Short mmCIF file of C-alpha atoms in Angstrom, two decimals:
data_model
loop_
_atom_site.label_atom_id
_atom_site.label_comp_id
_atom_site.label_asym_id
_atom_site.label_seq_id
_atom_site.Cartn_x
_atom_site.Cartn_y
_atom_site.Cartn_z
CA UNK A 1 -77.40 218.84 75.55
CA UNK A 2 -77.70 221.64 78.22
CA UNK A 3 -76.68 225.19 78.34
CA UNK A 4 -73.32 225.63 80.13
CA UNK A 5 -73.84 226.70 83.54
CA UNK A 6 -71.38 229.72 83.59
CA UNK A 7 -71.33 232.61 83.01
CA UNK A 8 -68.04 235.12 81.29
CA UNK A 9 -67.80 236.40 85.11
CA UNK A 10 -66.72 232.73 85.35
CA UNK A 11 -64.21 232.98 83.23
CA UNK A 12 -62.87 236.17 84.22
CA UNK A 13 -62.21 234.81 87.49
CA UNK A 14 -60.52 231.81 85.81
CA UNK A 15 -58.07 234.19 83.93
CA UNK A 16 -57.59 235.38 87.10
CA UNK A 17 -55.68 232.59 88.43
CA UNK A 18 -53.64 232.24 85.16
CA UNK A 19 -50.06 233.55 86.52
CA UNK A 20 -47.80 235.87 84.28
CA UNK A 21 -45.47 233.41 82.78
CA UNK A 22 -42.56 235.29 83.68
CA UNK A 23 -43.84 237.33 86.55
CA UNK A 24 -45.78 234.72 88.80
CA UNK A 25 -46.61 236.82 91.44
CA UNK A 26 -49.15 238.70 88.98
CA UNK A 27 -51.54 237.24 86.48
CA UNK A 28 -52.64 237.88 83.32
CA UNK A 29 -56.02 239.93 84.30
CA UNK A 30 -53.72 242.01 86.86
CA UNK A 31 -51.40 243.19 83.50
CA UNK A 32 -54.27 243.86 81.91
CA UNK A 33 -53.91 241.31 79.13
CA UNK A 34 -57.61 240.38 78.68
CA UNK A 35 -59.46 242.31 77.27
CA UNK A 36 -62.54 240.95 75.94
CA UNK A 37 -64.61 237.78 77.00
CA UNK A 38 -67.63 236.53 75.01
CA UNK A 39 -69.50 233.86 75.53
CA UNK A 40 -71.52 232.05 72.84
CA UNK A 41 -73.55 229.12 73.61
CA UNK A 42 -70.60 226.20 73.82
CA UNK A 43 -67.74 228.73 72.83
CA UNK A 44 -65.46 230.83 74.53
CA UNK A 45 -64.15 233.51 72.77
CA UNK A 46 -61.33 235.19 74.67
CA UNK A 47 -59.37 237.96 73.22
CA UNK A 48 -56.15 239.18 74.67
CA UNK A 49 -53.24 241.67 74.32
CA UNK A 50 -49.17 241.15 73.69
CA UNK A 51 -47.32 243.19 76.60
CA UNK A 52 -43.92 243.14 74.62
CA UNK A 53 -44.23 242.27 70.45
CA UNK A 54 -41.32 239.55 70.29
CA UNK A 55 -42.43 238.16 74.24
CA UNK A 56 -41.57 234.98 73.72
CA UNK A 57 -44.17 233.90 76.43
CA UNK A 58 -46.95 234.41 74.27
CA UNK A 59 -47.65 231.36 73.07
CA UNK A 60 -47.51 229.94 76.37
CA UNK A 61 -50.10 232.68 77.82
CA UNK A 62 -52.43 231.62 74.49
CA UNK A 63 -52.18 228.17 75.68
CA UNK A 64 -53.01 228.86 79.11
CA UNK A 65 -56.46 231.02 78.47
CA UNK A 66 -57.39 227.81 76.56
CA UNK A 67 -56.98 225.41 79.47
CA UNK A 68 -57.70 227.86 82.07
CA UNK A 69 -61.39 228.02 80.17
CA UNK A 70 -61.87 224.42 79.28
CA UNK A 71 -60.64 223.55 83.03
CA UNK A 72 -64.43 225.35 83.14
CA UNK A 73 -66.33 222.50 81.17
CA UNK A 74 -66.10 224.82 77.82
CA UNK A 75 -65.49 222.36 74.92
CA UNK A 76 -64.76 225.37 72.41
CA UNK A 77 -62.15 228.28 73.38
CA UNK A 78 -60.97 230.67 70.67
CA UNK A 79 -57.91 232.81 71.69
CA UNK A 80 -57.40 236.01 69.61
CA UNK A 81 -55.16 238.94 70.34
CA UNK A 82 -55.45 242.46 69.39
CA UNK A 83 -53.11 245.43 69.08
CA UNK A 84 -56.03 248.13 69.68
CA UNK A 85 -55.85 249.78 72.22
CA UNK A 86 -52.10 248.89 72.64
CA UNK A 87 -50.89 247.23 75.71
CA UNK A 88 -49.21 249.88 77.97
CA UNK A 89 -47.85 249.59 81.88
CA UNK A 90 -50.53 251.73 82.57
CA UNK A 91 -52.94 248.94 82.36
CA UNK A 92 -51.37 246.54 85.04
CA UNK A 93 -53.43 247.48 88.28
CA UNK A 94 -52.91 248.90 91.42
CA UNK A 95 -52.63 246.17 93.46
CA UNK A 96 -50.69 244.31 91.30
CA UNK A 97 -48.25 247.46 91.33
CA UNK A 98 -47.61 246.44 95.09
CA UNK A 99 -47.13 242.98 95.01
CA UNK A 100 -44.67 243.66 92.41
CA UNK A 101 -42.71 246.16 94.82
CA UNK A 102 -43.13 243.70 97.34
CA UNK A 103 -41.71 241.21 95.38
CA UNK A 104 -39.03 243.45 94.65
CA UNK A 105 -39.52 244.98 91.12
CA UNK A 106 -40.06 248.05 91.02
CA UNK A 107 -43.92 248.69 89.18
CA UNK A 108 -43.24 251.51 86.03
CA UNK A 109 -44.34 254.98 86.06
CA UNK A 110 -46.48 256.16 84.45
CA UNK A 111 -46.50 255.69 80.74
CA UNK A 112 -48.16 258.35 78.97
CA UNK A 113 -47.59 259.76 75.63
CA UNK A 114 -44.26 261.00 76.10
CA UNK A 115 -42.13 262.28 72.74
CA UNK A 116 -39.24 260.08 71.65
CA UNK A 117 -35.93 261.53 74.11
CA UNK A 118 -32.31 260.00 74.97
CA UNK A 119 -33.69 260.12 78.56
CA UNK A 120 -35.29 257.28 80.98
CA UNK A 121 -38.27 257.61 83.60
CA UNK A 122 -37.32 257.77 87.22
CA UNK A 123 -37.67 254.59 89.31
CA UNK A 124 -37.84 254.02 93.34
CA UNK A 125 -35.87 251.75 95.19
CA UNK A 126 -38.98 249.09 95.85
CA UNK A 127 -37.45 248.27 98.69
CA UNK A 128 -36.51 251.33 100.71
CA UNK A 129 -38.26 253.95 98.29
CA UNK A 130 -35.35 255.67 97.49
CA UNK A 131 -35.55 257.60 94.58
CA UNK A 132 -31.34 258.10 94.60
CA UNK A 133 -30.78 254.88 92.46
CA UNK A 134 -29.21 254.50 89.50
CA UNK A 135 -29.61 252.30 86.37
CA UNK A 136 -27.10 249.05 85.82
CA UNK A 137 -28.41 247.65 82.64
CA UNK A 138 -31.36 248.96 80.51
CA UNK A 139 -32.52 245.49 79.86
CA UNK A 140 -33.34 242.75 82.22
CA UNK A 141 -33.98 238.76 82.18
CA UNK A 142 -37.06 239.50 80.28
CA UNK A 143 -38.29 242.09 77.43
CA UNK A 144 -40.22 243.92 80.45
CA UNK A 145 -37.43 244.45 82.93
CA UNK A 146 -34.08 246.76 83.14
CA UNK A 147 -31.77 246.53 86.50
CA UNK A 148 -30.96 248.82 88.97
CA UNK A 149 -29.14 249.34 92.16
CA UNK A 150 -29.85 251.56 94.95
CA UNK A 151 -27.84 254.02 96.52
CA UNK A 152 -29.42 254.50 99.55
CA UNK A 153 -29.93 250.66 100.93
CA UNK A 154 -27.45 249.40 98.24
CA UNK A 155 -29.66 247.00 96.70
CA UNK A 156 -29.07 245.50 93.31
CA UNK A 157 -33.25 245.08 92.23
CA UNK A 158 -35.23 245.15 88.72
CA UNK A 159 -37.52 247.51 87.51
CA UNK A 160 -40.07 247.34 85.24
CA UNK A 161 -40.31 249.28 81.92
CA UNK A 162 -42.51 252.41 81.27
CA UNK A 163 -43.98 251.15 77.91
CA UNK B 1 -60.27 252.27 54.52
CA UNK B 2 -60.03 249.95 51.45
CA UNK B 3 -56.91 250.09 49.52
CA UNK B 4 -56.59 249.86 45.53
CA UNK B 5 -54.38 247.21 44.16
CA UNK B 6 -51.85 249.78 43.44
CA UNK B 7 -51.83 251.04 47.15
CA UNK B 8 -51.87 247.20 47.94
CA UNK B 9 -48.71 246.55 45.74
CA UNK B 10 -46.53 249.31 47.04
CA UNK B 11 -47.66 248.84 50.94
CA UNK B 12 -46.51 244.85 50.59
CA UNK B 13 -43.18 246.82 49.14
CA UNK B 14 -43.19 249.27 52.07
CA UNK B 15 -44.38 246.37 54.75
CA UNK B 16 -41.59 243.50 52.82
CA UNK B 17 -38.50 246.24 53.15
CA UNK B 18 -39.21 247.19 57.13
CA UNK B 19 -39.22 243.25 58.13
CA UNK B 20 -36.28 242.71 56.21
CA UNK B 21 -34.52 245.29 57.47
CA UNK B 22 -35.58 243.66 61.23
CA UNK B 23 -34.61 240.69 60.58
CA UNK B 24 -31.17 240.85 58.84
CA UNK B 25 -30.48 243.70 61.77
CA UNK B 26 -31.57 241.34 64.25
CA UNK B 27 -29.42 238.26 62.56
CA UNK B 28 -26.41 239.96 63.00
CA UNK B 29 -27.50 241.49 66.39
CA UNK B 30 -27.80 237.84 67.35
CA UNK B 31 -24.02 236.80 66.28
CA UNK B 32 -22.97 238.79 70.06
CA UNK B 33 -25.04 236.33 71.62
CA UNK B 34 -22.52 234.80 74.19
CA UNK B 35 -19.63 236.96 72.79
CA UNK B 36 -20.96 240.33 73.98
CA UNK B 37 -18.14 242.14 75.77
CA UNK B 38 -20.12 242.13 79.49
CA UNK B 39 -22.94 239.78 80.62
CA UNK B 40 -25.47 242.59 80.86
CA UNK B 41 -24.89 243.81 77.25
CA UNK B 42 -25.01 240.39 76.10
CA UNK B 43 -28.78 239.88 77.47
CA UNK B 44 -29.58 243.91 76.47
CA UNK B 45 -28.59 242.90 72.93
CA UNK B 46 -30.27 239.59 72.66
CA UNK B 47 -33.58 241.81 74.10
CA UNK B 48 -33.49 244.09 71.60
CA UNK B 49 -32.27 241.39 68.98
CA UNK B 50 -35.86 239.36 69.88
CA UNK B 51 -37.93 242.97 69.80
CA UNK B 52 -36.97 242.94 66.02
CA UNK B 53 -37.78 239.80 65.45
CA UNK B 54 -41.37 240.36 67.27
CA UNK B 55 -41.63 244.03 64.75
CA UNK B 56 -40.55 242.17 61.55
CA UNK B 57 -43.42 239.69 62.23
CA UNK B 58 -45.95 242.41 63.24
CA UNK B 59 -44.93 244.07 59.41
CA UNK B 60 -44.94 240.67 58.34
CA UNK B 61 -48.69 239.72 60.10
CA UNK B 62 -49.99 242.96 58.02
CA UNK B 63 -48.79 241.36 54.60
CA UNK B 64 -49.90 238.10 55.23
CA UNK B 65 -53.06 240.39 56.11
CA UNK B 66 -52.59 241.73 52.02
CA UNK B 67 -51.42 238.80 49.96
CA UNK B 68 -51.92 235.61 52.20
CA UNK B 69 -48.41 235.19 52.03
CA UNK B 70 -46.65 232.82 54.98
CA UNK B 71 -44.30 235.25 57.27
CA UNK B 72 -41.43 232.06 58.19
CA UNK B 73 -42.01 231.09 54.10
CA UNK B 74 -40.66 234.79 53.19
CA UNK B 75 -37.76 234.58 56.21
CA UNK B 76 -36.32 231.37 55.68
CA UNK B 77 -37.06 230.57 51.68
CA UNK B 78 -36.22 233.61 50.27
CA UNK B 79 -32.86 233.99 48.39
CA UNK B 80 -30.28 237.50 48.76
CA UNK B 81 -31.90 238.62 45.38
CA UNK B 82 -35.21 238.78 46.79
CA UNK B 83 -34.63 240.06 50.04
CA UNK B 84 -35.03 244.44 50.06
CA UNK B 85 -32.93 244.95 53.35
CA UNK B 86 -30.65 247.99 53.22
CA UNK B 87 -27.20 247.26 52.73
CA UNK B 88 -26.84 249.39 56.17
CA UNK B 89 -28.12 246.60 58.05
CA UNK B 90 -26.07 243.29 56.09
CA UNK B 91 -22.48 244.62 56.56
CA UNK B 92 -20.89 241.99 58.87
CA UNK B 93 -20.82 242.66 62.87
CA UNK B 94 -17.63 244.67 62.93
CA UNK B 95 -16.33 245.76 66.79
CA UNK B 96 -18.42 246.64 69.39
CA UNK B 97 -18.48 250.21 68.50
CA UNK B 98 -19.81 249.40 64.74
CA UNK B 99 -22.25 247.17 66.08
CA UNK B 100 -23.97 249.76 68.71
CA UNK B 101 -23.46 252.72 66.49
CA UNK B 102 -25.36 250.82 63.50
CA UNK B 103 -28.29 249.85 66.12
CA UNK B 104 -28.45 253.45 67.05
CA UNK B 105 -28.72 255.55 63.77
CA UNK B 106 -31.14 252.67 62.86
CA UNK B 107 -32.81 252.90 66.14
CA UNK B 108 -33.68 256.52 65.59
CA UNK B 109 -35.00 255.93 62.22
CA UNK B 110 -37.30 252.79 63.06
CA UNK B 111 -38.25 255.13 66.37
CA UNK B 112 -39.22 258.40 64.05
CA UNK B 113 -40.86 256.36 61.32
CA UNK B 114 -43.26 254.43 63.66
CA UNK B 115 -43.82 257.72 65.24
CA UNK B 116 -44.90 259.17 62.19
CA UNK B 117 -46.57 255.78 61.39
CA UNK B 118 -49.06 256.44 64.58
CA UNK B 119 -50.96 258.45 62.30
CA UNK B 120 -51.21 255.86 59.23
CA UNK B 121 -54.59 256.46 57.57
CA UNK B 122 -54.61 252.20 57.17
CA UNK B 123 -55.57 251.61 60.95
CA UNK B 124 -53.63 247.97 60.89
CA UNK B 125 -50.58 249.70 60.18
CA UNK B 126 -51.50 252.34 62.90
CA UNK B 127 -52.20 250.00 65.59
CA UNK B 128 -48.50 248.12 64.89
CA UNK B 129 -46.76 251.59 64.83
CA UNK B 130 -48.72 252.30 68.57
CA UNK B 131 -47.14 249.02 69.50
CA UNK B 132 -43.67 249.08 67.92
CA UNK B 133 -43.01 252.55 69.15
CA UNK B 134 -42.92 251.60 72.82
CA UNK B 135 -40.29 249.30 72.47
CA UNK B 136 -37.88 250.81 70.20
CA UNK B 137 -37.64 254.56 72.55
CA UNK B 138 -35.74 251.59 75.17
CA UNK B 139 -32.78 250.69 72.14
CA UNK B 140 -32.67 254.26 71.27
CA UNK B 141 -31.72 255.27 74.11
CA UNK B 142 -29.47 252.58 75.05
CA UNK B 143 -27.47 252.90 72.26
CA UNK B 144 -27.67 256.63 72.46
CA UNK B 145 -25.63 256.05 75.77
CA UNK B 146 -23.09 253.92 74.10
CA UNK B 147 -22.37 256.19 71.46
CA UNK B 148 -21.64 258.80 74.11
CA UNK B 149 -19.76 256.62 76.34
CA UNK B 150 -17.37 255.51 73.70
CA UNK B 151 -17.25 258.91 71.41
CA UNK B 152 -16.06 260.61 74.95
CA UNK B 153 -14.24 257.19 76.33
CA UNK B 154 -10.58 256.69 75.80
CA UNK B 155 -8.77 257.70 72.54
CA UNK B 156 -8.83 254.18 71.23
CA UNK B 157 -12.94 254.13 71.86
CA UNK B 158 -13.30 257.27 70.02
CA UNK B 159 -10.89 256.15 67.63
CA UNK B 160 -13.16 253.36 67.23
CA UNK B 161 -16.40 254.94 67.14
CA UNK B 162 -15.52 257.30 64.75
CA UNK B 163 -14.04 255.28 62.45
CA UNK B 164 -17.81 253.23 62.35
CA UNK B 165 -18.93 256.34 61.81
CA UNK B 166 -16.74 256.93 58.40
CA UNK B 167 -18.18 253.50 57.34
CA UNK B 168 -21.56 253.79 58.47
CA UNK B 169 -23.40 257.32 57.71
CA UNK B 170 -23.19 257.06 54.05
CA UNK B 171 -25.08 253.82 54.56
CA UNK B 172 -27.97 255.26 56.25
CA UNK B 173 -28.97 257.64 53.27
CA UNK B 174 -30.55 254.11 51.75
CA UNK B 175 -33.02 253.87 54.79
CA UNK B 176 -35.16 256.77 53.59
CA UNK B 177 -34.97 256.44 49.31
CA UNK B 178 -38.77 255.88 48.77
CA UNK B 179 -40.28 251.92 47.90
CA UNK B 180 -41.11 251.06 44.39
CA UNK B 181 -44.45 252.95 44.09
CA UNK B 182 -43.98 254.58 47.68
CA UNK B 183 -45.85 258.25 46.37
CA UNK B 184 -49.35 256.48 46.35
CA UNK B 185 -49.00 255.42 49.66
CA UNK B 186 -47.21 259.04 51.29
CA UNK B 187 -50.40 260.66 49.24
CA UNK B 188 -52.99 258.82 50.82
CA UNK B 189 -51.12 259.38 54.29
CA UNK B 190 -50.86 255.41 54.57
CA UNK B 191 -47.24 255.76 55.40
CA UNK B 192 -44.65 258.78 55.92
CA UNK B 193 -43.10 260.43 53.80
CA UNK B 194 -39.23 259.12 53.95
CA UNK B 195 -38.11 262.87 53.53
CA UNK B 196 -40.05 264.07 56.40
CA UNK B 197 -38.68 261.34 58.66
CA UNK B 198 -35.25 262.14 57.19
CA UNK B 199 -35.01 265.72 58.34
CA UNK B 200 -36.34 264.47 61.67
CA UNK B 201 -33.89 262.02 61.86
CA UNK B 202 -31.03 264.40 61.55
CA UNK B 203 -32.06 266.82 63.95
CA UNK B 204 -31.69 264.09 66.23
CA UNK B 205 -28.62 262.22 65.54
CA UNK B 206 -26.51 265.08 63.94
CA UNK B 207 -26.38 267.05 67.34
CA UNK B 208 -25.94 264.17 69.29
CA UNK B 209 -23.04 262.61 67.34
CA UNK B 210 -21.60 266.03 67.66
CA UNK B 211 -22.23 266.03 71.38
CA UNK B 212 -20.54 262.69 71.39
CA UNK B 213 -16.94 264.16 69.95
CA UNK B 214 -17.99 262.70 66.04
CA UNK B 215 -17.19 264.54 63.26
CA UNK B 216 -19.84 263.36 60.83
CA UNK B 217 -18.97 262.64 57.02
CA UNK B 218 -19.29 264.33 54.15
CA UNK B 219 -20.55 263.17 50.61
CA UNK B 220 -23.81 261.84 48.53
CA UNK B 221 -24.11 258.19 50.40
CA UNK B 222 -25.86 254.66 49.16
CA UNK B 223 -28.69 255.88 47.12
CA UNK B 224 -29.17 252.17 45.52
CA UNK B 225 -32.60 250.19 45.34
CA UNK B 226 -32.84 247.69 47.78
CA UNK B 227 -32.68 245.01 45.68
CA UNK B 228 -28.77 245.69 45.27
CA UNK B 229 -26.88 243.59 48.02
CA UNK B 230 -23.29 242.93 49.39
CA UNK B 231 -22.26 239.22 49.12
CA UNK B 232 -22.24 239.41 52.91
CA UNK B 233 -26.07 238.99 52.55
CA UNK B 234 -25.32 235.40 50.88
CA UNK B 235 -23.13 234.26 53.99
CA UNK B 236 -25.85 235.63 56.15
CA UNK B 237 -28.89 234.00 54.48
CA UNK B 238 -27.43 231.17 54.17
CA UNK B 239 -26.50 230.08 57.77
CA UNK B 240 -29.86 231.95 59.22
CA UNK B 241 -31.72 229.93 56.62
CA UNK B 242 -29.80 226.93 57.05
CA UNK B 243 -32.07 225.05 58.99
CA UNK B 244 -35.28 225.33 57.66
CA UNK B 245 -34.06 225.27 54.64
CA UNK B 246 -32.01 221.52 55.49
CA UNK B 247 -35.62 220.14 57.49
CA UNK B 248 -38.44 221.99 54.99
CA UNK B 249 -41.89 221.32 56.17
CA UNK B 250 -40.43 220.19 59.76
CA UNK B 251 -43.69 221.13 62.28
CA UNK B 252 -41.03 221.72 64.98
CA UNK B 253 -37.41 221.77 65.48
#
């Protein structure tokens, strides 16, 4: 038998491609869901992080790293997710920030460690930047979103969570 | 660190009586699914409903960690007298007010406890609290806005609200009496100490009840073990455990 012929950049790039299940327009190395690649004569051991606990996508991401990596030639993938260093919005990239706007959710803010208050983050209008909009429903379509509407260009759009 | 078997024994307690707290919440969260008085509160509800679920099998994941034991084994095949939910969290729906007043003074408590949690000395349980806390500052404060909207709303929503509240806050007093062997676990800073998160708790809610037009009750409150339950637990098990329980060993249903 011979040595695969890739390398984990290989794989990295194939994560790459994997979309966000509920988010398309972003994948799951833009979110900053991988985390660790390892690669171990014929296995694969990819480890990755939940972005919401009870996401119901998860399985469905799981399943995806595995044929993202044997689409590769890699007969032996092991998926394993970790909690450490919790998954925060911070993580999702710049870029992918933008093509969320553009796709008309507006990214988070900044996370941070922020104490436990009765208040919300503010959010901008990702269409006309506004910052005069105002909150419709803290929770969205999926675990990660909320809805707004704008005051300034009157759009109805969703935002993403500071988590 | 390595825990003793006592330590062991009370943090299964400890981890066993915050998933069934989530889940029994989360059951009766779930009856508003498709009855929820707006669309948007309907889906907001089922979110936080499914967050729950995804905390009680984090706290579930970290005894299965312990004692091998099976996390949809202990959900669906357990009966009322071995469940160690509050009885806070089993009494049935109620209106709209009950139900969002109940998610918020447990809110606040799940949100201070994993706060405190952060700083576990048993890293698993440190690494879930990280987690869990992110997601449970978004119910708090959505129900935080409820309770103001309808404690300041019309005289029949304050009416309302209030009397949940009559019903409710001597309920909550059994969300911070200590877990059968608790003190080993509080000494070796594995968990928090329920007192401590108690007196944060109140600075929180108290003024904020207050601020909402609620008079808050007096008197002792439920000091009972958890292992003392309302027959409305029985109804509940029994149709959220109806399933597995009719197709046992079913790979997928």
């Amino acid at each position: 038998m011979t040595a695969l012929q890739i390398s984990p950049e290989h794989i990295w790039e194939a994560l790459a491609g994997v979309p966000d299940p509920e988010i398309p327009v972003v994948s799951i190395t833009d979110m900053g869901m991988v985390r660790d690649v390892q690669l171990d004569g014929k296995k694969a051991t990819v480890t990755f992080t939940p972005t919401f606990s009870g996401c119901p996508a998860l399985r469905v991401i799981a399943q995806s790293i595995e044929d993202a990596v044997k689409g590769l030639g890699v007969p032996e993938v092991e998926v394993r997710s970790t909690l450490t260093p919790p998954w925060t919005t911070d993580w999702i990239n710049a870029d992918a920030r933008e093509r969320l706007r553009q796709y008309g959710i507006a990214p988070p803010a900044p996370a941070g460690e922020g104490l436990i208050t009765l208040e919300a983050e503010p959010t901008r209008c990702p269409r006309c930047g506004s910052l005069n909009v105002s909150m419709t429903a803290s929770f969205g379509s999926t675990l990660c979103k909320r809805l707004y509407v704008c005051g300034n260009c009157k759009e109805p759009f969703e935002g993403f969570k500071s988590v | 660190m390595s825990l003793t078997e006592q330590q062991k024994t009370a943090l299964i307690a400890r981890l066993t009586a915050l998933a069934d707290d989530e889940i029994i919440l989360s059951h009766r969260d779930s009856e508003w699914t498709g009855h929820a008085p707006i669309l948007e509160e309907d889906i907001a509800l089922a979110n936080i409903a499914q967050d729950e679920i995804g905390h009680a099998l984090m706290y579930l994941g970290l005894r299965s960690e312990l004692d091998g034991s099976e996390p949809n084994q202990l959900t669906f095949f357990r009966g009322a007298r071995e469940y160690t939910n509050t009885q806070l969290v089993e009494l049935p729906k109620g209106d709209w007010a009950f139900t969002m007043l109940r998610q918020y003074l447990y809110d606040a408590y799940e949100a201070l406890w994993l706060d405190a949690a952060r700083a576990s000395s048993y890293a698993p349980l440190a690494e879930v609290a990280q987690k869990a806390v992110r997601e449970e500052k978004f119910h708090l404060q959505h129900t935080a806005l409820w309770v103001e909207r309808l404690g300041l709303g019309t005289p029949e929503s304050h009416r309302r609200m209030q009397d949940a509240l009559n019903v409710l806050w001597g309920y909550t007093t059994q969300l911070f009496v200590p877990t059968a062997g608790e003190e080993t676990l509080i000494a070796a800073g594995i968990t928090p100490d329920p007192a401590a998160v108690k007196t944060r708790w109140e600075s929180l809610v108290r003024p904020h009840l207050e601020r909402s037009g609620l008079s808050i009750p007096q008197g002792e409150g439920v000091t009972v073990s958890r292992q003392h339950h309302s027959e409305d637990l029985l109804y509940l098990l029994t149709e959220m455990q109806s399933t597995a329980r009719e197709y046992a060993g079913a790979k997928v249903w």
